[in-house]
CSV table of C-alpha atoms in Angstrom, one decimal:
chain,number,residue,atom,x,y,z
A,1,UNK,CA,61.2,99.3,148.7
A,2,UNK,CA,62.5,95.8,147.8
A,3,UNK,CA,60.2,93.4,147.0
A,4,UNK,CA,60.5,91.1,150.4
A,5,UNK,CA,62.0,91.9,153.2
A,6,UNK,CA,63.3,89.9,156.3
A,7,UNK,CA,61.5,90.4,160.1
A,8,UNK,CA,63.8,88.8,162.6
A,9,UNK,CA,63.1,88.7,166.0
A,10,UNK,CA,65.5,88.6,168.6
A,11,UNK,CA,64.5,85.7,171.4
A,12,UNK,CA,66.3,85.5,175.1
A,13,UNK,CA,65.4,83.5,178.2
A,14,UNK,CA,62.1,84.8,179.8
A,15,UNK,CA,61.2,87.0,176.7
A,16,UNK,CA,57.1,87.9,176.8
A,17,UNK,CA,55.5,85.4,174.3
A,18,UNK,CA,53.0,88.1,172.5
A,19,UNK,CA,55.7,90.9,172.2
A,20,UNK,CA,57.6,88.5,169.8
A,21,UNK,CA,54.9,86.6,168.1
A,22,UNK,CA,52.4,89.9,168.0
A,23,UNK,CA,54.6,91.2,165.0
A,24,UNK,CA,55.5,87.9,163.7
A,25,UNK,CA,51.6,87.3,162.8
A,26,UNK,CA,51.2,90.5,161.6
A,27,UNK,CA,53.9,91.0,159.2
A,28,UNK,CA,53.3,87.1,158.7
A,29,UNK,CA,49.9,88.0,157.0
A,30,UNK,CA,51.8,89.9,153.9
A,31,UNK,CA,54.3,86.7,153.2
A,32,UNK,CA,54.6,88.7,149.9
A,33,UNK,CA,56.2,91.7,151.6
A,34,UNK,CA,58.1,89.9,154.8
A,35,UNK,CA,59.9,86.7,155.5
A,36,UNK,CA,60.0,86.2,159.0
A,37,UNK,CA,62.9,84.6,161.6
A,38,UNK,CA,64.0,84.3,165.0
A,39,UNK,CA,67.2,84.7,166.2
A,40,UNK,CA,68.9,83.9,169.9
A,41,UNK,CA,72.4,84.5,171.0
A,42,UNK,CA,73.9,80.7,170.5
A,43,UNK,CA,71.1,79.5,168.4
A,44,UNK,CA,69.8,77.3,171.2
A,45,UNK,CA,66.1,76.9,172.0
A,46,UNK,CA,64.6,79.7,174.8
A,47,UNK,CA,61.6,79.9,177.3
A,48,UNK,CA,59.2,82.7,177.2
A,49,UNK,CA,58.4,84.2,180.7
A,50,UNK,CA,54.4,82.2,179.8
A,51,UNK,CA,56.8,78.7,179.6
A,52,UNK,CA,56.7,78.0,175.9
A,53,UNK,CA,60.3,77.1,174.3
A,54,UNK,CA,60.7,79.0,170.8
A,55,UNK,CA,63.5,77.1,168.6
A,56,UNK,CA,65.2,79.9,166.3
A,57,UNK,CA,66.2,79.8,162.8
A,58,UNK,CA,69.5,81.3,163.5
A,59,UNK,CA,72.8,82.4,165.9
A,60,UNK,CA,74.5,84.9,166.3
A,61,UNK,CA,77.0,83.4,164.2
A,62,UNK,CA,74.9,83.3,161.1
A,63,UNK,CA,74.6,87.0,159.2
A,64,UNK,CA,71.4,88.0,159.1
A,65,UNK,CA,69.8,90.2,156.4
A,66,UNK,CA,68.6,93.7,155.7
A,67,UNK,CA,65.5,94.2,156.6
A,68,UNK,CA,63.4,94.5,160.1
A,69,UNK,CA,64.6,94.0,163.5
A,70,UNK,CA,62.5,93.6,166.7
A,71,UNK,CA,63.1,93.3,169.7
A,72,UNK,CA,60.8,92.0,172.6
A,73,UNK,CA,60.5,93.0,176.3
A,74,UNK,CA,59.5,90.3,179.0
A,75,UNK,CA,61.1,89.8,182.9
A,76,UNK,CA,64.4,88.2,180.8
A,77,UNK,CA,65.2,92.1,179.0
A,78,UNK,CA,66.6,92.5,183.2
A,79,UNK,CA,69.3,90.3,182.3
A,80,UNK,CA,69.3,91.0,178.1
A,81,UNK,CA,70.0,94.5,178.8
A,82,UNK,CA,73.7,93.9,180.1
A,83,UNK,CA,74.9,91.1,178.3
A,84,UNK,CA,77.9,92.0,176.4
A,85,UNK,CA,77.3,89.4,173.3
A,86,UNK,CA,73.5,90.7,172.8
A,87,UNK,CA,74.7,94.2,173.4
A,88,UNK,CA,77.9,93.5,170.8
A,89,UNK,CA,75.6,91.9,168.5
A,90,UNK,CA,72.9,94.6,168.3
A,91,UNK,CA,75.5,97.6,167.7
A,92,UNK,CA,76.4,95.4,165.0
A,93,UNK,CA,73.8,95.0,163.3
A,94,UNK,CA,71.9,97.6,163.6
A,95,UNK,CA,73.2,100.2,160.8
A,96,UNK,CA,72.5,97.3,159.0
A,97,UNK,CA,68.3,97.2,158.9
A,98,UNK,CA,65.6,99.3,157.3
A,99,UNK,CA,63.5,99.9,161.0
A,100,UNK,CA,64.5,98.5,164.4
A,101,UNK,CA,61.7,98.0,166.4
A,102,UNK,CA,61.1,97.5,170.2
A,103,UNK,CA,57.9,96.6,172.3
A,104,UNK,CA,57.9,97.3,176.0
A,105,UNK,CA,60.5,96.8,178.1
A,106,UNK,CA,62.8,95.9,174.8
A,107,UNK,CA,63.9,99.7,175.0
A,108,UNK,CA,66.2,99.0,177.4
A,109,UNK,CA,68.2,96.9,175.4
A,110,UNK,CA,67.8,99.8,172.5
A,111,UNK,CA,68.5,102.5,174.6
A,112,UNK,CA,71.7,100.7,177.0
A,113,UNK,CA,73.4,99.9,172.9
A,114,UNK,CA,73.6,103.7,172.8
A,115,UNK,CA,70.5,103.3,169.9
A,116,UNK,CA,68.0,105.7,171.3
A,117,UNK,CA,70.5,108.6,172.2
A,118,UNK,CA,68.9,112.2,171.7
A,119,UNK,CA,66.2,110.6,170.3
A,120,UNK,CA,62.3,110.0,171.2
A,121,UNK,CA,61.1,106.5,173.0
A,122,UNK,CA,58.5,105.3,174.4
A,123,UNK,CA,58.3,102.2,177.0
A,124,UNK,CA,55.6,100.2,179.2
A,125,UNK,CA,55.1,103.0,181.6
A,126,UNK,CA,54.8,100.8,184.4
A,127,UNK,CA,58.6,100.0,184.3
A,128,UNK,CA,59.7,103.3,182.8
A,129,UNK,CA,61.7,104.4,185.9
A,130,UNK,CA,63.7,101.0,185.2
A,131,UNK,CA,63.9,101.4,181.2
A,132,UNK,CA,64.8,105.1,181.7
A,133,UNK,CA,67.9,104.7,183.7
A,134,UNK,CA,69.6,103.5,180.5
A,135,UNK,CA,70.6,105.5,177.2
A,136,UNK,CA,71.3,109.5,177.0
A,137,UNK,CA,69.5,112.2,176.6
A,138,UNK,CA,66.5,110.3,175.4
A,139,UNK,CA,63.4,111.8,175.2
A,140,UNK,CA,60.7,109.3,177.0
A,141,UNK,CA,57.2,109.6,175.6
A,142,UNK,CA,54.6,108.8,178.9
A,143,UNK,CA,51.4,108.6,176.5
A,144,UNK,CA,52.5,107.1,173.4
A,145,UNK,CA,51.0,104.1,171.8
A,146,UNK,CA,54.7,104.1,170.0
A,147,UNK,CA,56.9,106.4,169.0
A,148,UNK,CA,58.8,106.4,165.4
A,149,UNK,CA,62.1,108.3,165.4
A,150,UNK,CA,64.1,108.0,162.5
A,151,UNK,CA,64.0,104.8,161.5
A,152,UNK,CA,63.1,103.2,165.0
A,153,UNK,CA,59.7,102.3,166.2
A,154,UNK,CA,59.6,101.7,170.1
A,155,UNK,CA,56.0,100.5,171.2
A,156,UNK,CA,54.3,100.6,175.4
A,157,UNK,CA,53.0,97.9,176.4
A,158,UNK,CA,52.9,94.3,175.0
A,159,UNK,CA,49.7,94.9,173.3
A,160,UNK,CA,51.0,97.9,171.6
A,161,UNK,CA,53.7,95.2,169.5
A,162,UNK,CA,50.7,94.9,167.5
A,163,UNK,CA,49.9,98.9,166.6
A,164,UNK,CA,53.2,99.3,166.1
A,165,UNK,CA,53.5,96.1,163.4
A,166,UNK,CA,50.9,97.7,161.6
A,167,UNK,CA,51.9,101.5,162.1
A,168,UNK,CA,55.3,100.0,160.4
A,169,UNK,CA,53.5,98.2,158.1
A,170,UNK,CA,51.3,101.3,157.3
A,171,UNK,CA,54.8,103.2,156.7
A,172,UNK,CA,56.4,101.2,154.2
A,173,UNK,CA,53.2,99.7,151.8
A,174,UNK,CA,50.5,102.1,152.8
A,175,UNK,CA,47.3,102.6,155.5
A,176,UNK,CA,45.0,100.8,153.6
A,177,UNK,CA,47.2,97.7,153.8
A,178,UNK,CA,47.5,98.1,157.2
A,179,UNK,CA,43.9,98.7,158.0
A,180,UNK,CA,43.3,95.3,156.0
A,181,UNK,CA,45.5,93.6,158.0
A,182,UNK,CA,43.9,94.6,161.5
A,183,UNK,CA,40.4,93.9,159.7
A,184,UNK,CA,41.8,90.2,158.4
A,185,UNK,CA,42.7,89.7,162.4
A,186,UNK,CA,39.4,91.5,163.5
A,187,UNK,CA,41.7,93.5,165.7
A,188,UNK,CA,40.7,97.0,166.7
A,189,UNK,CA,43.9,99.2,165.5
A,190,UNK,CA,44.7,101.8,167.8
A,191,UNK,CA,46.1,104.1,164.9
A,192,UNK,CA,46.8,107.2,167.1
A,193,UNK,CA,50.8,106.9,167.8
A,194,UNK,CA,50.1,109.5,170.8
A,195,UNK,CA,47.1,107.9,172.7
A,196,UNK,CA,47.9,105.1,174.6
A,197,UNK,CA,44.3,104.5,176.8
A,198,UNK,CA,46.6,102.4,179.0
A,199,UNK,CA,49.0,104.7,180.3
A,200,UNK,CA,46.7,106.3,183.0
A,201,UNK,CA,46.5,102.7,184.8
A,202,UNK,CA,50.2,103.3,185.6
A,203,UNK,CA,49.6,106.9,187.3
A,204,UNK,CA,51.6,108.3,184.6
A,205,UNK,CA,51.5,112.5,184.8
């Protein structure tokens, strides 16, 4: 395991503000393990779908390292999903990182790059008939808190961005790490990758 790795995040127009910035505080807390960045398609400033403008570190245009990539869901990922740049860019890159990583409605974009194929997923389940339509043969988890397949973690909902941080974190350094982590945040880690309490809200069967 090298000694630090890089976390980028990649940003888009109307992206959802805790989806992106869950992780980035989490991993954020182990600056001796992670090095963290954001990323948008022409390096230009975007809006989150709350209204606050996030100024990236880099383009598409600038190489990015090996490491971890996330990727964020939010009313924007509608659009995100079919762009030809992102979805260039993100075939790209991706044999390039450690763990690609998506919270929410981010699978789409995953799963439309061809990235989740005969694999396992998970997704908000409150837009899974929309997230589902994309990808092939991909095995959609309706209970999951996230799902690790290979080397990709996919989260639910936007919450779940911050299980899934740790549950990566756990994975490379160790539980206990990750356990001090959600204790240093006072966050209530919900360590079971197969019980997400939210999924009944969405009638899910």
């Amino acid at each position: 395991m090298p000694d630090r790795q890089t976390v980028t995040v990649l940003l888009f127009e109307q992206f959802e503000l805790l989806d992106a910035l869950g992780p980035l505080h989490m991993f954020g807390l182990l600056p001796e393990y992670y090095q963290l960045q954001i990323i948008t398609a022409n390096g230009q400033h975007v809006t989150s779908t709350q209204g606050i403008n996030m100024q990236p570190t880099l383009s598409f245009n600038d190489a990015i390292s090996t490491g971890i990539l996330i990727i964020p869901g939010g009313a924007g990922i509608r659009f995100a999903a079919y762009n030809k740049d992102i979805l260039a860019w993100l075939k790209k890159v991706a044999s390039q990182q450690s763990i690609i990583c998506s919270t929410s409605t981010g699978a789409a974009l995953l799963a439309n790059a061809g990235l989740l194929d005969n694999g396992k997923a998970t997704t908000t389940q409150k837009n899974l008939d929309w997230v589902c339509q994309f990808g092939h043969n991909i095995q959609w988890q309706t209970s999951a808190r996230w799902v690790r397949c290979n080397n990709i973690f996919t989260a639910s909902g936007c919450s779940a961005s911050l299980d899934m941080s740790l549950a990566v974190i756990g994975y490379q350094y160790g539980n206990s790490i990750a356990r001090r982590i959600a204790a240093d945040t006072e966050y209530l880690w919900l360590n079971d990758p197969n019980d997400d309490p939210f999924a009944p809200l969405h009638l899910v069967k």
